[in-house]
XYZ file of C-alpha atoms in Angstrom:
309
model
C 52.617 -21.488 89.342
C 56.894 -21.220 88.866
C 58.900 -22.367 90.910
C 62.119 -19.811 92.265
C 63.318 -23.483 93.440
C 62.589 -26.015 90.917
C 65.970 -28.141 89.490
C 67.824 -26.066 87.210
C 68.284 -27.566 83.539
C 71.726 -27.554 81.879
C 71.299 -24.751 80.021
C 70.417 -22.941 82.844
C 72.970 -24.859 85.005
C 75.533 -23.008 82.764
C 73.629 -19.779 83.084
C 74.455 -20.008 86.699
C 78.043 -21.157 85.768
C 79.150 -18.022 83.824
C 77.507 -15.346 85.667
C 79.035 -16.966 88.782
C 82.479 -16.962 86.987
C 81.447 -13.485 85.596
C 81.389 -12.587 89.171
C 84.464 -14.578 90.489
C 86.907 -13.455 87.462
C 85.247 -9.755 87.463
C 85.282 -9.737 83.798
C 82.338 -10.117 82.077
C 81.140 -12.026 79.677
C 78.532 -13.369 76.847
C 74.939 -13.156 77.153
C 72.925 -15.944 78.461
C 69.499 -16.057 76.453
C 70.502 -18.976 74.166
C 71.306 -20.829 77.055
C 66.829 -20.456 78.453
C 64.484 -20.855 76.348
C 63.453 -18.034 73.928
C 61.716 -14.973 76.732
C 61.165 -18.087 79.573
C 61.306 -15.184 81.902
C 60.237 -18.138 84.540
C 63.942 -19.691 83.776
C 65.687 -17.234 84.091
C 64.497 -16.068 87.632
C 65.490 -19.484 88.336
C 69.141 -19.011 87.660
C 68.632 -15.297 89.940
C 67.056 -17.823 92.510
C 70.066 -20.604 92.696
C 72.507 -17.654 92.541
C 70.516 -16.471 95.858
C 70.948 -19.217 97.300
C 74.219 -20.105 96.590
C 75.283 -16.617 97.735
C 73.446 -17.169 101.530
C 75.062 -20.449 101.411
C 78.522 -18.424 101.446
C 77.584 -16.202 104.708
C 75.369 -13.385 102.374
C 72.122 -12.276 104.101
C 69.204 -11.464 101.557
C 67.783 -7.935 103.227
C 65.396 -6.330 100.312
C 65.290 -6.478 97.051
C 65.148 -4.411 93.695
C 63.037 -3.179 91.266
C 64.007 -2.645 87.950
C 63.267 -1.651 84.499
C 60.392 0.983 85.951
C 61.730 4.090 84.099
C 60.412 4.709 80.139
C 63.635 5.698 80.169
C 66.647 3.414 81.444
C 63.634 0.636 79.633
C 64.425 2.680 75.961
C 68.099 3.008 77.432
C 68.000 -1.000 77.380
C 65.657 -2.311 74.878
C 63.800 -4.020 77.003
C 59.920 -3.639 77.977
C 59.236 -4.792 81.381
C 60.074 -4.136 84.920
C 61.727 -7.259 86.640
C 63.350 -8.109 90.207
C 66.367 -8.977 91.812
C 67.686 -9.300 95.828
C 69.446 -7.084 97.610
C 72.047 -8.573 99.645
C 74.073 -6.891 103.070
C 77.099 -7.297 100.576
C 75.988 -4.421 98.413
C 74.785 -1.771 100.331
C 77.253 1.414 101.328
C 77.044 3.509 103.342
C 75.477 6.804 102.989
C 78.934 9.226 101.952
C 81.617 6.997 101.901
C 83.825 6.470 99.096
C 83.163 3.589 97.232
C 85.616 1.623 95.335
C 84.585 1.048 91.868
C 86.740 -2.142 91.124
C 84.327 -3.626 93.216
C 81.821 -3.727 89.778
C 82.321 -3.483 86.326
C 80.733 -1.603 84.238
C 78.702 0.426 86.918
C 76.052 3.104 86.080
C 73.795 4.854 88.785
C 69.881 5.706 89.371
C 68.642 7.705 92.290
C 65.471 6.547 93.098
C 62.974 6.114 96.086
C 63.492 3.452 98.799
C 60.602 1.663 101.203
C 60.998 -0.134 104.181
C 58.447 -2.378 105.513
C 57.828 -2.735 108.906
C 55.185 -5.419 107.639
C 55.127 -8.476 105.790
C 53.760 -8.043 102.468
C 52.623 -10.739 100.509
C 49.912 -11.930 97.781
C 48.088 -11.828 94.689
C 46.042 -8.335 94.996
C 48.258 -6.359 96.637
C 47.587 -3.029 95.778
C 48.965 1.053 96.573
C 47.248 0.863 99.842
C 48.168 -2.426 101.095
C 51.797 -0.680 100.377
C 51.205 2.110 101.843
C 49.901 0.844 104.980
C 52.492 -1.895 104.859
C 55.573 1.051 105.023
C 57.305 2.137 107.775
C 59.061 5.241 106.307
C 60.929 5.687 102.459
C 64.118 7.064 101.967
C 66.281 8.481 99.185
C 68.352 6.687 97.673
C 71.484 6.276 94.933
C 71.453 2.164 92.968
C 74.010 1.628 91.268
C 73.242 -1.162 88.389
C 76.022 -3.252 87.255
C 75.982 -6.149 84.448
C 77.600 -9.191 84.020
C 77.128 -9.215 80.125
C 79.616 -7.518 78.377
C 78.662 -4.647 76.811
C 75.648 -4.307 78.614
C 74.771 -6.437 75.768
C 71.279 -7.469 77.153
C 67.666 -8.863 76.659
C 64.850 -9.098 79.300
C 65.829 -12.652 80.398
C 69.917 -11.711 80.830
C 69.648 -9.681 82.937
C 66.576 -11.535 85.717
C 69.503 -14.063 85.436
C 71.966 -12.160 86.322
C 69.702 -10.497 89.136
C 68.419 -8.082 88.009
C 71.869 -6.451 87.039
C 71.702 -5.333 90.467
C 75.276 -3.655 92.027
C 75.712 -1.780 95.100
C 73.019 0.349 96.705
C 73.318 3.868 99.485
C 70.214 5.152 101.776
C 69.712 7.716 102.854
C 70.003 9.231 106.236
C 66.593 10.917 106.414
C 63.925 8.644 107.244
C 60.373 10.357 105.995
C 57.126 9.006 106.712
C 54.503 8.355 104.080
C 51.647 10.820 104.951
C 50.606 13.244 102.543
C 54.148 12.607 100.906
C 52.812 13.466 97.299
C 55.684 9.734 95.695
C 54.825 10.016 91.781
C 54.827 14.341 92.559
C 58.195 14.119 94.237
C 60.844 15.872 91.653
C 64.595 14.223 91.027
C 67.745 15.567 90.441
C 71.053 13.850 90.927
C 74.764 16.131 90.133
C 77.595 14.675 88.732
C 80.181 16.988 90.869
C 78.261 19.918 90.194
C 77.216 19.377 86.726
C 73.025 17.154 86.550
C 73.472 14.800 84.723
C 69.583 12.857 85.497
C 65.892 14.986 85.923
C 63.159 12.878 86.525
C 60.222 12.411 89.120
C 58.245 9.887 91.270
C 56.102 9.253 87.983
C 58.516 7.893 85.934
C 59.001 4.806 87.977
C 55.632 2.972 86.466
C 53.654 6.010 87.000
C 53.492 5.917 90.961
C 56.439 4.136 93.354
C 53.516 2.816 95.234
C 52.404 1.024 92.112
C 56.037 -0.549 90.974
C 56.283 -2.271 94.229
C 52.927 -3.344 94.116
C 54.059 -4.664 91.274
C 56.573 -6.410 93.299
C 54.727 -8.024 95.326
C 52.693 -9.577 93.029
C 55.300 -10.695 91.449
C 57.443 -12.364 94.474
C 54.570 -13.596 95.818
C 53.937 -15.341 92.444
C 57.357 -17.402 92.310
C 56.907 -17.762 96.158
C 59.450 -15.135 97.319
C 57.375 -13.092 99.468
C 58.069 -9.160 101.025
C 58.946 -9.346 104.815
C 59.035 -6.987 107.259
C 62.136 -5.279 107.796
C 63.137 -5.695 104.359
C 64.032 -2.634 101.850
C 62.876 -2.127 98.409
C 63.966 -0.820 95.902
C 61.358 0.986 93.614
C 63.265 1.664 90.794
C 64.599 4.688 88.688
C 62.803 8.660 88.431
C 65.026 9.237 85.565
C 67.596 8.065 83.099
C 71.096 6.044 84.557
C 74.655 7.046 83.878
C 77.410 6.056 83.332
C 80.337 6.061 86.115
C 83.854 6.134 86.102
C 86.731 7.102 89.029
C 86.528 9.861 90.726
C 83.056 10.563 89.997
C 81.199 12.141 93.491
C 77.213 12.355 92.463
C 74.322 13.308 95.053
C 70.551 13.267 94.409
C 68.040 15.727 95.857
C 64.286 14.368 95.771
C 61.771 16.594 96.786
C 60.622 15.553 100.927
C 63.001 13.075 101.148
C 66.383 14.456 100.956
C 70.075 13.761 100.021
C 72.054 10.690 99.297
C 75.402 10.848 98.070
C 78.788 8.848 97.043
C 81.673 9.167 95.693
C 83.619 6.337 93.130
C 87.460 5.748 93.575
C 89.979 2.987 93.400
C 91.272 0.817 95.949
C 94.728 1.921 95.710
C 93.830 5.447 95.902
C 92.283 5.052 99.335
C 94.249 2.144 100.994
C 97.154 2.335 99.591
C 99.206 3.456 102.748
C 101.755 2.373 105.412
C 101.125 -0.862 107.069
C 97.555 -1.460 104.775
C 96.278 -4.472 102.597
C 97.350 -4.618 99.215
C 95.159 -2.778 96.255
C 93.638 -6.126 95.270
C 92.145 -7.054 98.696
C 90.776 -4.906 99.916
C 88.780 -3.756 97.577
C 85.093 -4.438 100.095
C 87.286 -3.753 103.378
C 87.872 0.172 102.097
C 84.711 0.599 102.548
C 83.110 0.760 105.868
C 81.572 -2.700 107.410
C 77.565 -2.923 107.926
C 75.353 -1.553 110.764
C 73.832 -2.775 112.665
C 70.762 -5.046 112.074
C 66.940 -3.108 113.306
C 65.582 -5.069 116.212
C 62.500 -6.955 114.454
C 64.045 -7.102 110.914
C 65.589 -10.108 109.301
C 68.980 -8.455 109.482
C 68.248 -5.363 107.784
C 70.285 -1.824 108.035
C 68.064 1.215 107.806
C 69.736 5.080 107.949
C 70.173 6.702 111.347
C 67.552 9.251 112.791
C 63.680 9.122 113.258
C 60.824 8.384 110.181
C 58.930 11.992 109.855
């Protein structure tokens, strides 16, 4: 069984160093796949786990997971052939409707998803859709800002796994929806940039059903010794093609049965350079509202206001 905490060899340690440096310098770097054994996804997850451990040591909290590459359209866009997963840190969450400082990202693209919030642990080698449904507290519409520390998105599966599944930021909608009789596979999604429709799809684009995607994640995370826990947020995967993001863009996604979620992207100086404010270079995180309070009983998870239906 692969171990997320196995000691990194020289190549994996160099991959971690390059990705960490790209984040710190805010400049994408070369692919890291040549530093790892060809096609060795276990080695790539070891790099990802080491980065997550370093982030936690620096004060970040893991509040959930993201599933990537669930949509055939997105896999075609990136030239990869299987899903992957990464971790969500508390610093990645953006309040719904907030203005997001685009300089927090390097090469941002956005996609609409269904997010699950778990009320029970979800762990085991044979998790299926029924277990996922039973463990889910509620679902919400979500936007994920995917990003890459690899220049020009020149990635293979090993690159994106090592790079925390190309995660960036995420936004959860304000409307909590209990699963009930909701047909997640049939949920229709439309995303607008301003008044222009830029992406469309449905829950069926997410490994056939978002429940199937989360079941895949639960089995895979268990295999790597990183099981899903109560209170965690799970971004289940794109419902349609991802779209490039530029300063000034405003996005809104509507997912049938779940409602809407939105975000606007600006540069720090557009919002923060005012009398008495800090220089833009020092305010990229501070310009967005701070984190919400953790939910009672959850491992630091922050969820939208409102009640599940």
